[in-house]
Structure formats: structure tokens, C-alpha cells
Coordinates of C-alpha atoms in Angstrom, one line a residue:
X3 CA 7.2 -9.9 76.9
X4 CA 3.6 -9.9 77.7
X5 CA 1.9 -6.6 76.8
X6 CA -0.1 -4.9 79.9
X7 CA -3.2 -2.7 79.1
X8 CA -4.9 -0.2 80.7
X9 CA -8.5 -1.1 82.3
X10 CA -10.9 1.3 80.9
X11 CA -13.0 3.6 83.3
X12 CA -16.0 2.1 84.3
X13 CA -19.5 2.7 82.7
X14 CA -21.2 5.6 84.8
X15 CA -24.2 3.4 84.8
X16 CA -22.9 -0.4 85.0
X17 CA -26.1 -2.5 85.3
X18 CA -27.8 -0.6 82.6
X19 CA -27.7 -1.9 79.2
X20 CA -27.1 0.7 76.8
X21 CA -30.0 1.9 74.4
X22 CA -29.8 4.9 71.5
X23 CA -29.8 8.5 72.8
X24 CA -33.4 9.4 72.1
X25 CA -34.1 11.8 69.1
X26 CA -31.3 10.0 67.5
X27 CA -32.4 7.4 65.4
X28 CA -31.9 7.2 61.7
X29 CA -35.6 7.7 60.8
X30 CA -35.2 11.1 63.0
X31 CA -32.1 12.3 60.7
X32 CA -34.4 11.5 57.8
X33 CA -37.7 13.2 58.1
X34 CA -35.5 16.6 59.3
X35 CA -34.3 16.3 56.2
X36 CA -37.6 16.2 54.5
X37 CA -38.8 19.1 56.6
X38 CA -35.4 20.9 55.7
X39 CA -34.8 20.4 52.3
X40 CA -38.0 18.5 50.4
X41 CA -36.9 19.1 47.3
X42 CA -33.7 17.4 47.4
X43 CA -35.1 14.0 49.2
X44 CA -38.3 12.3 48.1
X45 CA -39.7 9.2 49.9
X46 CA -36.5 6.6 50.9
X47 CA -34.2 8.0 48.2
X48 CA -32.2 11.4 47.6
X49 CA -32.1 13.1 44.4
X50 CA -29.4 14.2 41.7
X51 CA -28.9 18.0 41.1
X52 CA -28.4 19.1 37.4
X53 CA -29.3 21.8 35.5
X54 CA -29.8 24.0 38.8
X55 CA -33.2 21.1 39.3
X56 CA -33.7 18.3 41.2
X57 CA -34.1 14.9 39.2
X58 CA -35.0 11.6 40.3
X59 CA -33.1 10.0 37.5
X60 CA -30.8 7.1 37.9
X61 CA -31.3 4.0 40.1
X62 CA -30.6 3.8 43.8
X63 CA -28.5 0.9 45.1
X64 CA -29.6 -0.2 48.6
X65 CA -27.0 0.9 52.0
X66 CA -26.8 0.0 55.2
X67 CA -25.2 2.0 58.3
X68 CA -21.8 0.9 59.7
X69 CA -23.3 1.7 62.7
X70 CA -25.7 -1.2 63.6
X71 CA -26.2 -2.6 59.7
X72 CA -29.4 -1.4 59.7
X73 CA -30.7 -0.1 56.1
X74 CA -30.0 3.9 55.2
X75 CA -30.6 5.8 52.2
X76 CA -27.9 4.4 49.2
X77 CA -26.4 6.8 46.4
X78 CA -28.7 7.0 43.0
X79 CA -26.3 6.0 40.1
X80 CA -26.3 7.9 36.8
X81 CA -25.5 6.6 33.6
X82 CA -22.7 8.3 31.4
X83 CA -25.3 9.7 29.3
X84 CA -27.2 11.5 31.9
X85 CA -24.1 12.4 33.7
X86 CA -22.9 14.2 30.3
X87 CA -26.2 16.1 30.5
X88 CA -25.6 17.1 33.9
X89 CA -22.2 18.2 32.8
X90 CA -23.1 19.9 29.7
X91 CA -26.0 22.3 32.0
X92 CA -22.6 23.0 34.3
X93 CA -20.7 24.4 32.0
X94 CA -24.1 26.5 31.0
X95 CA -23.9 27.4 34.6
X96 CA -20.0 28.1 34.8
X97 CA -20.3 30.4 31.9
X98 CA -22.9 32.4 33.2
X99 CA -21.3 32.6 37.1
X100 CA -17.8 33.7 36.3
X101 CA -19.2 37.1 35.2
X102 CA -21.4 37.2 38.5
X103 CA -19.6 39.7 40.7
X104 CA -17.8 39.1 43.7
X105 CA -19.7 41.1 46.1
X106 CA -22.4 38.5 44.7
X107 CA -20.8 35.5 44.9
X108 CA -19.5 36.4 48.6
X109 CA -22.9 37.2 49.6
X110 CA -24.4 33.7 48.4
X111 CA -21.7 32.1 49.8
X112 CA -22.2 33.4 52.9
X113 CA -25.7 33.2 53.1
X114 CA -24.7 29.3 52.2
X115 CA -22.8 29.0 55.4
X116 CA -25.7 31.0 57.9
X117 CA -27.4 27.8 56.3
X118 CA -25.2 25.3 56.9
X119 CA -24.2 26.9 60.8
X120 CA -28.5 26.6 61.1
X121 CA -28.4 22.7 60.3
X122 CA -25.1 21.9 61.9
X123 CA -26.2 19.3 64.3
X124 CA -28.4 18.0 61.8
X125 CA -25.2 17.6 59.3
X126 CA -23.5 15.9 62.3
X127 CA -25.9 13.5 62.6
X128 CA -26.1 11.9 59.0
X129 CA -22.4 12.0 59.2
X130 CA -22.6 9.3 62.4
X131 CA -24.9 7.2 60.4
X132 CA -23.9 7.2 57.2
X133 CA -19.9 6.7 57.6
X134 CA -19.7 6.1 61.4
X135 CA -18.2 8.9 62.8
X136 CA -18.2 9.5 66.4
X137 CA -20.3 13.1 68.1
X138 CA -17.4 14.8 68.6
X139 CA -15.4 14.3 65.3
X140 CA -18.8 14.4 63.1
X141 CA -19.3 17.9 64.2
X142 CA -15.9 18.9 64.1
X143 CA -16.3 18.0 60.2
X144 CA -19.0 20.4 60.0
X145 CA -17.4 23.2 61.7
X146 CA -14.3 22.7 59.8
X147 CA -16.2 23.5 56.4
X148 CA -17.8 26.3 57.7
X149 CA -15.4 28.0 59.4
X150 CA -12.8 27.3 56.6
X151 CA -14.9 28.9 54.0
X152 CA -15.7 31.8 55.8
X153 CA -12.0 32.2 56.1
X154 CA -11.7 32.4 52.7
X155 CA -15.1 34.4 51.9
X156 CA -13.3 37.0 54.9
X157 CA -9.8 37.2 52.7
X158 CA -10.8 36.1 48.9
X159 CA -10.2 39.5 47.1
X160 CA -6.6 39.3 47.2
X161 CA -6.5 35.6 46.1
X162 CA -8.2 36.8 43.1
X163 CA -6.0 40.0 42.0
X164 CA -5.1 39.4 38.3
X165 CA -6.7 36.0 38.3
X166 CA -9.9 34.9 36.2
X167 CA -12.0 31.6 36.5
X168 CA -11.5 28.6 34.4
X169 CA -12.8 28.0 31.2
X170 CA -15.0 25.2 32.7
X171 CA -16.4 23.7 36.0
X172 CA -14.0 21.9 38.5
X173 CA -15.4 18.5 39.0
X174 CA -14.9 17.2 42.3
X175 CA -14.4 13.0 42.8
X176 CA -13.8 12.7 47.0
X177 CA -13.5 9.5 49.0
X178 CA -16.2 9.1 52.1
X179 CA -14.3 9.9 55.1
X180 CA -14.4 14.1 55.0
X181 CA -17.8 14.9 52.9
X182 CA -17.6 18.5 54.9
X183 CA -14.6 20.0 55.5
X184 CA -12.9 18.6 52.3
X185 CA -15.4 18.4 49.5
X186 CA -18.0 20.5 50.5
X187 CA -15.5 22.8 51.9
X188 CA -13.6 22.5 48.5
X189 CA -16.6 23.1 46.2
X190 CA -17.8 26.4 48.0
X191 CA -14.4 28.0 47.6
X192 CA -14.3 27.2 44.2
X193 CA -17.9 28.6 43.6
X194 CA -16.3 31.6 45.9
X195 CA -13.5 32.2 42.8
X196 CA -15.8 32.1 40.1
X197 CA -16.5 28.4 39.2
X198 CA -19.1 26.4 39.1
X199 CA -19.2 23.2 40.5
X200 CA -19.7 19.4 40.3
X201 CA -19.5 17.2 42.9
X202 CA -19.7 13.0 42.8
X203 CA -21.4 11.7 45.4
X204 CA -19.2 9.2 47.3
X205 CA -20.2 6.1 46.6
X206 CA -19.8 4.6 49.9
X207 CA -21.4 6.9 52.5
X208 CA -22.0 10.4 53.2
X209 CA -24.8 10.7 50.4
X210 CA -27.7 12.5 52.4
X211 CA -25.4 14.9 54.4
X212 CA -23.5 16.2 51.1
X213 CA -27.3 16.2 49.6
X214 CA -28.6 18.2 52.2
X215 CA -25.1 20.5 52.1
X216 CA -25.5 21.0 48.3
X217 CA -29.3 21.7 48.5
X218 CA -28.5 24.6 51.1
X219 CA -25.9 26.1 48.8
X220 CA -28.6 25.8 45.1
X221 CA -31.1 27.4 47.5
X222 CA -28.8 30.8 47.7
X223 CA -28.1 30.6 43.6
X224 CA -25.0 28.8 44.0
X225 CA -24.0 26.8 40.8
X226 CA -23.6 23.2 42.2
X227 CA -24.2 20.0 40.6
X228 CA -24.5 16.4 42.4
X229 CA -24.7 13.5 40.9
X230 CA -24.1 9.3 41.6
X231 CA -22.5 6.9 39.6
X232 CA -19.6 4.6 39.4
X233 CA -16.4 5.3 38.7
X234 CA -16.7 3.4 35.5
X235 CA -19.6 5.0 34.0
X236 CA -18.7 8.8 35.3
X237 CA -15.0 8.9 34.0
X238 CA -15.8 10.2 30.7
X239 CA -18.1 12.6 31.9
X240 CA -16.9 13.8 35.1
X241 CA -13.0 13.4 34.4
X242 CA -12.2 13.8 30.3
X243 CA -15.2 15.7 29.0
X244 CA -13.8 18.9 27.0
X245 CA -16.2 21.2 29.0
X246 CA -14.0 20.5 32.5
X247 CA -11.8 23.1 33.6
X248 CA -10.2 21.1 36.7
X249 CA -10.3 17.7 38.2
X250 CA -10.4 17.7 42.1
X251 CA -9.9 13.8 43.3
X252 CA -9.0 12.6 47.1
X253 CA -9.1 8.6 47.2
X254 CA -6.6 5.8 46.5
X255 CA -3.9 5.6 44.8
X256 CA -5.2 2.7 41.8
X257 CA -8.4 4.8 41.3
X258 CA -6.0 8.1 41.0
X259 CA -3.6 6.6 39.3
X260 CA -6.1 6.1 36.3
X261 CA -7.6 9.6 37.0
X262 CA -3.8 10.9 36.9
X263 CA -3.2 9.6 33.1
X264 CA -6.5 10.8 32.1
X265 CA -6.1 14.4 32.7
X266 CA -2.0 14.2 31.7
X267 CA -3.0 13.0 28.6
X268 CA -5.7 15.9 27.8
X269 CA -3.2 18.5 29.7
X270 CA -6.1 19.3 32.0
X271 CA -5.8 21.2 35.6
X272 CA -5.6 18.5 38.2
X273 CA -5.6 18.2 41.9
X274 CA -5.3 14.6 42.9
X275 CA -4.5 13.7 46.6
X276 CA -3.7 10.1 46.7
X277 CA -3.0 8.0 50.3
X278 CA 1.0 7.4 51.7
X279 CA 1.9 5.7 54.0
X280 CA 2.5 8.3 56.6
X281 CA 5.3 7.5 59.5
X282 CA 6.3 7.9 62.8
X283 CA 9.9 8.1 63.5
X284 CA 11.5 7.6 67.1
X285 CA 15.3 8.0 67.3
X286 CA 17.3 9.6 70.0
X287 CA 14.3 10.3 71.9
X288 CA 13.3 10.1 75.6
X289 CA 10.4 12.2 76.0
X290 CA 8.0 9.4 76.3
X291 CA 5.4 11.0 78.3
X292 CA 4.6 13.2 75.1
X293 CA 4.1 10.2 72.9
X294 CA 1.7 8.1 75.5
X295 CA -0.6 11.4 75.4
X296 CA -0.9 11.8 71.8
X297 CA -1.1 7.6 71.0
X298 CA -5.2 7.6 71.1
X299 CA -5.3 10.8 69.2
X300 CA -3.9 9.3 66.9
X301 CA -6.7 6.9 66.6
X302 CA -9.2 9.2 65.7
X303 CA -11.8 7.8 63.4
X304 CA -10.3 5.1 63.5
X305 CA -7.2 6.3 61.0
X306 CA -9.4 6.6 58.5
X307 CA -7.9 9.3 56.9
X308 CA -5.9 10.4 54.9
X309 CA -2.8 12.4 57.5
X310 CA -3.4 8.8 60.1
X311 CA -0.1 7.3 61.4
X312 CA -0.5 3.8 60.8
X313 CA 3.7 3.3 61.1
X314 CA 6.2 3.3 63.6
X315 CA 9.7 3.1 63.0
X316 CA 11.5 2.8 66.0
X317 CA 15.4 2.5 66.8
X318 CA 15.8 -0.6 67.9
X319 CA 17.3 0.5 71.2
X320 CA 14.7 2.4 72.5
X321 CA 11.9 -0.7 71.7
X322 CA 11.5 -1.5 75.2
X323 CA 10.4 2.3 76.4
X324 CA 8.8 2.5 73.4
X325 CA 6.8 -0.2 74.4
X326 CA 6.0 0.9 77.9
X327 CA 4.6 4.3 76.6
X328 CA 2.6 3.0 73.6
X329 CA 1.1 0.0 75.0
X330 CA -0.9 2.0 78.1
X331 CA -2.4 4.4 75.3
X332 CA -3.5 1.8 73.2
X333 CA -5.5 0.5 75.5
X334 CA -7.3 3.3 76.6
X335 CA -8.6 3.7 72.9
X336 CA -12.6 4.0 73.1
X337 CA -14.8 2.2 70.5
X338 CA -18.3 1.5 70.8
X339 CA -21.4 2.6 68.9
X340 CA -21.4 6.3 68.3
X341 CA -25.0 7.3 69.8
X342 CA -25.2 4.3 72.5
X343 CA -26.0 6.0 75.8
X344 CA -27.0 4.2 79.1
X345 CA -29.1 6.8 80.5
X346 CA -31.6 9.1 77.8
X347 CA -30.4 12.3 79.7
X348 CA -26.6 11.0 79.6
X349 CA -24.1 13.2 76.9
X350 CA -23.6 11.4 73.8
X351 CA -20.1 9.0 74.2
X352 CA -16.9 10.5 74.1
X353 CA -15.2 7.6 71.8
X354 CA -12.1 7.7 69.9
X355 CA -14.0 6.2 66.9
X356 CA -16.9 3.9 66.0
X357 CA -17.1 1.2 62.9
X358 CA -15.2 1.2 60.1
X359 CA -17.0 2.5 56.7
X360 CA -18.5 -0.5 56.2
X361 CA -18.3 -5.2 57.5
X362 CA -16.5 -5.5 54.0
X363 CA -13.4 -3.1 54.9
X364 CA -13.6 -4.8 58.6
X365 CA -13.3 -8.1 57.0
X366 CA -10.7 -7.2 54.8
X367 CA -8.3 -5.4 57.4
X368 CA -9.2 -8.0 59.9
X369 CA -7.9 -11.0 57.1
X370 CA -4.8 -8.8 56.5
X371 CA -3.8 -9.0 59.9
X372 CA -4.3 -12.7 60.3
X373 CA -2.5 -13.3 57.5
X374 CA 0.6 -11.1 58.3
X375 CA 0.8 -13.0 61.8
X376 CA 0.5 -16.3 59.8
X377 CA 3.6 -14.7 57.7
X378 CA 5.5 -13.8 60.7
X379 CA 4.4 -10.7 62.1
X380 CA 3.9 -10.2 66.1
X381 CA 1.2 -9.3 67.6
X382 CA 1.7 -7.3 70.3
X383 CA -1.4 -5.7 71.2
X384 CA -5.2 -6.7 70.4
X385 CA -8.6 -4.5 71.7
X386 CA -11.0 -6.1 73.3
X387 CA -14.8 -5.3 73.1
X388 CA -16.5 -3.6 76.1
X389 CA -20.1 -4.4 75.8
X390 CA -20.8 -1.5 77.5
X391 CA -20.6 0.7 74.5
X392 CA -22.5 -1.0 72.0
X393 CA -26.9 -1.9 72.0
X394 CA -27.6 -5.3 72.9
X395 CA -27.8 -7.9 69.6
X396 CA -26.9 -5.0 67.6
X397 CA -24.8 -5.5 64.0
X398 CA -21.7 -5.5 65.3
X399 CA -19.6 -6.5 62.3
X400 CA -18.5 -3.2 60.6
X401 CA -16.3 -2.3 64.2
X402 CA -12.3 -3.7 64.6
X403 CA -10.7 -3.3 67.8
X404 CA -7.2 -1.5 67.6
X405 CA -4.5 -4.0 66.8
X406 CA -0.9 -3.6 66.9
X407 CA 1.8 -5.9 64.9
X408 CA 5.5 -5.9 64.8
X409 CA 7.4 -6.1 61.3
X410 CA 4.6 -7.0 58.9
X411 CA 6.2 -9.2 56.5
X412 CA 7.2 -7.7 53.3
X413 CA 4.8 -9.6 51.5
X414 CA 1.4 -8.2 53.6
X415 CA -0.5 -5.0 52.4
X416 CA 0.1 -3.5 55.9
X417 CA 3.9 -3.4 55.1
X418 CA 4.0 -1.0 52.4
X419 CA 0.3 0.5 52.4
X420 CA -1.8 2.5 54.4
X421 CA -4.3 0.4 56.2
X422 CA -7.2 2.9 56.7
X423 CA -8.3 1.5 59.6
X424 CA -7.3 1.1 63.3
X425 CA -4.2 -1.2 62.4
X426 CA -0.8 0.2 63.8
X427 CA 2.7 -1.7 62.6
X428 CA 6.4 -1.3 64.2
X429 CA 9.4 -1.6 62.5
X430 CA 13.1 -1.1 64.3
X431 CA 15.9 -0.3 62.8
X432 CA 19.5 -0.1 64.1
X433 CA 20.9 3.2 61.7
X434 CA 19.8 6.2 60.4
X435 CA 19.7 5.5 57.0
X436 CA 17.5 2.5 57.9
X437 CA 15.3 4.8 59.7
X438 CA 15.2 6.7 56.9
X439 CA 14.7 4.2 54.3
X440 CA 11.5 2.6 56.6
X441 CA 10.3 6.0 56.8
X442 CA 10.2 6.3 52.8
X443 CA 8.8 3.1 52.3
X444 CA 5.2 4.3 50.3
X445 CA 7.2 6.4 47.7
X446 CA 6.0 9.9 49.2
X447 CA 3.5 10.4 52.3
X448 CA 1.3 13.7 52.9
X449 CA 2.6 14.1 56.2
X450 CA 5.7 11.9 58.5
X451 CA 7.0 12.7 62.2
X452 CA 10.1 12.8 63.5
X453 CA 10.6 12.4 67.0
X454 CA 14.2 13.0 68.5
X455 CA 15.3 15.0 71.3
X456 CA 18.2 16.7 69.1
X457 CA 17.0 19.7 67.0
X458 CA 20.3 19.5 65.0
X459 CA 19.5 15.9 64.4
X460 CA 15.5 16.6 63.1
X461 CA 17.2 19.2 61.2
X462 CA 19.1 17.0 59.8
X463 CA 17.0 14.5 59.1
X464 CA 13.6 15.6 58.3
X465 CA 14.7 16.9 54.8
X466 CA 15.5 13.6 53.5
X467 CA 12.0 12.1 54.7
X468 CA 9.7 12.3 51.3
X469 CA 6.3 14.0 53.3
X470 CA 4.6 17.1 52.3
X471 CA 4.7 18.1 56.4
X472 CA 6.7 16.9 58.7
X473 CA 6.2 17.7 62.4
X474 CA 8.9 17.4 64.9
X475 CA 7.5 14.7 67.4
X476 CA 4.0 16.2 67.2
X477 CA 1.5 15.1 64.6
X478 CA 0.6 17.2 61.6
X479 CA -2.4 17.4 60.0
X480 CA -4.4 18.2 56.5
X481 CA -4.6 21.9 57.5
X482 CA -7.0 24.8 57.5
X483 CA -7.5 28.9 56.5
X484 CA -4.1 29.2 55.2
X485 CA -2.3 26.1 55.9
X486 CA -0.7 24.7 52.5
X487 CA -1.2 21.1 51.6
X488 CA 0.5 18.2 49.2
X489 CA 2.2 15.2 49.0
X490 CA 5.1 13.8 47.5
X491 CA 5.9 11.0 45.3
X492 CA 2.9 9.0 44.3
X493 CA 0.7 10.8 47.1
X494 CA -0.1 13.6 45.1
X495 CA -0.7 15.0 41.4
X496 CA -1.2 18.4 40.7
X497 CA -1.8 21.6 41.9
X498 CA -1.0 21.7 45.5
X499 CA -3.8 23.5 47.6
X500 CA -4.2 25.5 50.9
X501 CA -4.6 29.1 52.0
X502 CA -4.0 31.0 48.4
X503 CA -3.2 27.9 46.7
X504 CA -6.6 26.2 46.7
X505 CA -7.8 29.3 44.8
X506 CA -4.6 29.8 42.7
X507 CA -5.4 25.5 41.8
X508 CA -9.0 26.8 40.7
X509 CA -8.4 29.8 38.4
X510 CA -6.2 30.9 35.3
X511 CA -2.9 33.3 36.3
X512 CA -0.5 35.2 34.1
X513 CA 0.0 33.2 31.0
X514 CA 3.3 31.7 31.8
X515 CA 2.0 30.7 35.6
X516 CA 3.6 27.6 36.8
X517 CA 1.2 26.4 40.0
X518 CA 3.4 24.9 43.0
X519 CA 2.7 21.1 42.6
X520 CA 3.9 17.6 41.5
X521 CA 3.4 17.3 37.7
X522 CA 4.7 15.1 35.8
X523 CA 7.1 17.9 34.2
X524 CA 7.9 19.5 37.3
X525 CA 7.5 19.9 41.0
X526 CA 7.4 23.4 42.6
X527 CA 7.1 23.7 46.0
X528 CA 5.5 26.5 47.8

């Protein structure tokens, strides 16, 4: 079987080569930032914020841009010594805000979020050159924090009846992909219910939008710290120090796992959202015109994140129509460099995603996939770059194509974990319980799909499938405003989080509360 693609539309300018949308340019996202917030960036570097002051502390590792590999502001790196500090002047700064009233605390908040609404483009920007993220989907990040807090600033005061802050900050570790509408969104509801807040600045990207984010929110007397650091050195401080109320983690499942025993051991509130690999089931289903129009959104950001589909499972029968609805969508997939225009009046690209976080992820997902062919896997479906979306001689070596491979062999990563990154795999099965059994194959996912045409059957089915969500042939998603939000198995520990239950995670109940969540001594769902 040869797989067939579909050509992509043509360029609206075809002889043109492509140059950077004018006003664009990293230098351009830097000086507004200057102009916006001088006291949070100083020269080439951003600063740490401790002790409700900006500090220069800490030495600055040089970056580079997915984008084009050109160089960018890098994270400053604390040692454990200065982080304690930092820590230490939180708790100062916890104890004093959990007395501050609400009324107080909404009106900062929101005065926060006028803020962040008045920079929103400029937010958007950073966000396309310091993790890759296409126009579209950067500002969607933005408007998703903004939006969801002021849900939450609109509806807090019955989330709070009978409820009190912690008896610390909530320190907040998050991966790269969502610095907006999951950390930043995440920190200002949990200044919202009375706590202050410390925030790690993702090591690999991200570091001058959440800079410029938390600067905006210490301007309106909002207790927020920042700092940089590795894992290695901030663990003590940011994770097991006595004077943290709650540990907020989203990132892989080794890093998490050793985050997980920490705060078991020391019986510390915990929210830890770990990857899954999150599946697609086909059985019994024939509505195929459905599936070909949700394929490329699908490939959003290149699945990097953490509610991608990176698996099919597909009854074995159906493989061939399957193939004829998947294989069309694939192809139309749009990659290409995120602010390349071919005219300087033309809209910026409408693209599906740009790079990948950074050439060393590319490399290593790129190696995986040759070796799981080498092992036995088919390929049935390799991008191709159009030349037309990228600048000419540009770094091109942070982007991969989307790729498709049939039955990765057990021994390959892509068999049993998520790739995060444009990197789909099919497995068929012949009987339900195999379907079933693929479907479970990470030990818990945050979200799974189920596509049949037979309601009883989904019905049937979609219980035994170990997800948080599971949608019935549509995708599900993270969530917002009062969408809950967990994972089974190994792809969550803690508190679970959501509507009510992000503040419920965040602040001490009746004495004998037990939070909906997967601890070690229980799970209680919602």
C-alpha cells in the first residue's frame, strides 16, 4: 500500500522568498520589554524576583530560539542557598497576604489581568520565540490565562466559604509548553485564595514571557516570587523546605516521580500532573469524515502537550478506511517558521505548529523513529518540507515533519511513552479486550477517546479505559473555568484541580477534608 498525500495549497506569493513579518524580530520582543517592565530585565539577561525585589543574582546559562537558532535570553540559575532565601521572604509574604482581604486581593488580581490583556500581543510574541509556538496558539495561551482567571476572580467567594489559606506558599515547578494558561494561570488563582506564590522558571524556554507576566502581577502588590535553577539544586528549597504549604508540578513522569516521594514522605499537599500516553480508539466505527477533520487538530503544537494523541488503536478490520481518512489529514499538516511571511503586509502564517522546543528533542524523536523502523516498525507516512514556510539559510534543525509508524516495537520509547512531539503510532487489534489492553498501555492517561458508532458499546467500554476524560470520538482537552482535571495511574499525584477544585487543592477545609485525587492512600474522584 502506498500512502497518498494531499498537496498543500500554494504559497499566495510563489516566487517570493519568505522574509520575517516586520516588527517581529527577537530584538523587537526585547526592548518592549525593557520599555514595559525595566525592572525585571536589565541588559541581555532577566532577573529573579524574591523578597517582593528584583535581584540580579545567579548566573545565566546562554539559549537559543527553536525558531531559527538564533541566541535569546536563557534562565538565570540560583543556587540552593539563594533559593532558600527567596523561599524563606515567601513565606514572610504568605503570612502577611492570607490576612489581606478578599475584596483586596480580587482587586489586585484584576488589576493584574487589565495588565496582562494591555501586553497580550507582546506575551504572544516571546511565547513564538522562546518555545516555538505558532500566532494563533501563542495567543490563545495568553487568552486562556486571562480569561480563566477572571473566571475565577468573577466566582471565587463561594470557593472560599469555610476555607482558609495554607500554612505556606504553594510552589509551582511547570514544564515549558503552557507558561500562561497553566502556570501563570495557576499562580494567580492561588494568590486569588490567599497564598502567596513561587514560581520556577522553566528551564527550557518561556523565561522572559513568565518574567514579564510575573513583573505585571508584583507591580499590583501581588506576592509572587520567580526564580531559576536546576532541578538538582532547587529541590530542597522549592519542594521539601518546611515553610511550603503545596507543591504544584506539571512535567515528566521520572522528574515527578522523585517530586512524588518527596512530598509523600513529608505528608505535604501535592499536585503533580505527570504525561500518559493518551489514546485513540476506533472500533465499530464508520464515521470517517469526522475523524479526517479533527486529524490536523490534533497536531497542534506539534503534540506537545500534555492532552496530545500520539496513539491509535485501531480494529484491525477497519485499517484500510482508517487509512484513507487519516492519511489525507496528515498531509495537510502546516509547519514552517512561525513569523515567516512572503509579503510584509501578508497576516502572520496560519500553521499547525512550528519547531519543536529545542534541535536536541528533534534529534532525539527523530533517532527514536529510525530506530523503531530498524526494529520493525512501518512507516506509513513521512512530511516533507515546503520551503516556502521557512527564511532562506535559516536554522532549520529544531523542526520534524509529522511522521506516522505502524506497531512500534515493544522495545522503542514510542511504544509505551508519549513522544511529545509530532510522532503518531497505530496499533490494530482484533478484540475488545485487546483494544482495551492497547488503550491502557501507559498505566493511566489524562485523557483517551473512544470512537464507535454504538453508544451502548462506548458506554460499555469507556469505563474500563484508565483516562481522567474520555471523549466519545471527539478529543478532550486540559479544560477551563470549571472544567475538572486529573489523571489516573502514574499520570497524576495529588489533589486533582479544575473549577472549585484548583482552589479546594490550594487551601485548608474542614479538619477531616479528604481532597478528590490519587494519593497514595486513596483515590477520590470528583
Amino acid at each position: 500500500m502506498r500512502p497518498t498525500r494531499t498537496p498543500n495549497p500554494p504559497p499566495a506569493h510563489p516566487e517570493t522568498p519568505a522574509l520575517l513579518k516586520p516588527g517581529t524580530a527577537y530584538a523587537d520582543a526585547w526592548r518592549r520589554c525593557l520599555d514595559a517592565a525595566p525592572e525585571a530585565f536589565r541588559d541581555e539577561r532577566v532577573l529573579n524576583l524574591w523578597g517582593a525585589a528584583w535581584h540580579s543574582d545567579g548566573r545565566t546559562l546562554p539559549a537559543t530560539t527553536p525558531v531559527d537558532g538564533t541566541p535569546i535570553a536563557g534562565a538565570p540559575r540560583l543556587d540552593g542557598a539563594t533559593a532558600q532565601q527567596a523561599v524563606h521572604a515567601a513565606l514572610d509574604q504568605h503570612r502577611a497576604w492570607r490576612h489581606v482581604p478578599l475584596p483586596e486581593r480580587r482587586a489586585r488580581i484584576s488589576a493584574t489581568l487589565d495588565a496582562l490583556t494591555a501586553h497580550r500581543e507582546l506575551l504572544a510574541l516571546l511565547l513564538v520565540w522562546e518555545i516555538g509556538k505558532p500566532w494563533r496558539l501563542a495567543l490563545a495561551d495568553v487568552d486562556r490565562a486571562i480569561d480563566g482567571v477572571r473566571w475565577y476572580v468573577d466566582g471565587i467567594e463561594p470557593m472560599l466559604a469555610g476555607r482558609t489559606p495554607l500554612d505556606g506558599p504553594v510552589s509551582n515547578i511547570a514544564s515549558w509548553n503552557y507558561p500562561m494558561s497553566v502556570l501563570v494561570h495557576a499562580a494567580l488563582v492561588q494568590a486569588l485564595a490567599g497564598d502567596a506564590v513561587i514560581a520556577k522558571t522553566p528551564t527550557d524556554g518561556g523565561v522572559a514571557c513568565l518574567t514579564l507576566a510575573m513583573a505585571l502581577a508584583a507591580r499590583e502588590r501581588v506576592p509572587v516570587t520567580l526564580v531559576g535553577g536546576s532541578g538538582r539544586e532547587l529541590n530542597q528549597p522549592l519542594v521539601r523546605a518546611p515553610e511550603i504549604g503545596c507543591v504544584s508540578f506539571v512535567g515528566g513522569r521520572a522528574t515527578g516521580a522523585d517530586v512524588a516521594t518527596a512530598v509523600a514522605g513529608l505528608g505535604k499537599r501535592h499536585i503533580l500532573e505527570q504525561e500518559g500516553l493518551n489514546t485513540w480508539g476506533i472500533w465499530d466505527f464508520s464515521a470517517w469524515d469526522r475523524l479526517t477533520a479533527v486529524i490536523p487538530k490534533l497536531f497542534d503544537y506539534g503534540k506537545q502537550r500534555c492532552t496530545a494523541y500520539p496513539r491509535f488503536v485501531v480494529q484491525r478490520s477497519l485499517f484500510d478506511a482508517f487509512l484513507d481518512a487519516y492519511l489525507p489529514a496528515v498531509g495537510s499538516v502546516r509547519v514552517g517558521h512561525p513569523l515567516a511571511v512572503a509579503d510584509p503586509a501578508d497576516p502572520l502564517p496560519e500553521l499547525d505548529f512550528g519547531p519543536l522546543i529545542n534541535a536536541a528533542k528533534a534529534k532525539e524523536l527523530t533517532d527514536q523513529v529510525t530506530e523503531a523502523v530498524e526494529r520493525g516498525a512501518v512507516p506509513l507516512y513521512r512530511g516533507r518540507r515546503d520551503d516556502t514556510r521557512f527564511l532562506p539559510g535559516q536554522d532549520a534543525s529544531a523542526y520534524v515533519h509529522p511522521v506516522t509508524l505502524l506497531n512500534p516495537p515493544p522495545s522503542s520509547p514510542l511504544h509505551h511513552a508519549e513522544p511529545f512531539g509530532p510522532v503518531d503510532t497505530i496499533v490494530l487489534v482484533d478484540t475488545e479486550a485487546e483494544l482495551l489492553a492497547a488503550m491502557n498501555a501507559s498505566n493511566g492517561a489524562l485523557v483517551a477517546t473512544l470512537a464507535t458508532d454504538d453508544r451502548a458499546t462506548y458506554d460499555r467500554l469507556a469505563p474500563q479505559i484508565r483516562a481522567f476524560k474520555t471523549g466519545h470520538g471527539v478529543p478532550r482537552s486540559r479544560g477551563d473555568r470549571d472544567e475538572l482535571f486529573g489523571g489516573f495511574g502514574a499520570s497524576w499525584r495529588g489533589a486533582f484541580v479544575g473549577g472549585d477544585l484548583l482552589v479546594r487543592s490550594v487551601t485548608q477545609g474542614p479538619a477531616a477534608e479528604r481532597l478528590p485525587g490519587n494519593f497514595p492512600e486513596y483515590q477520590l474522584m470528583p
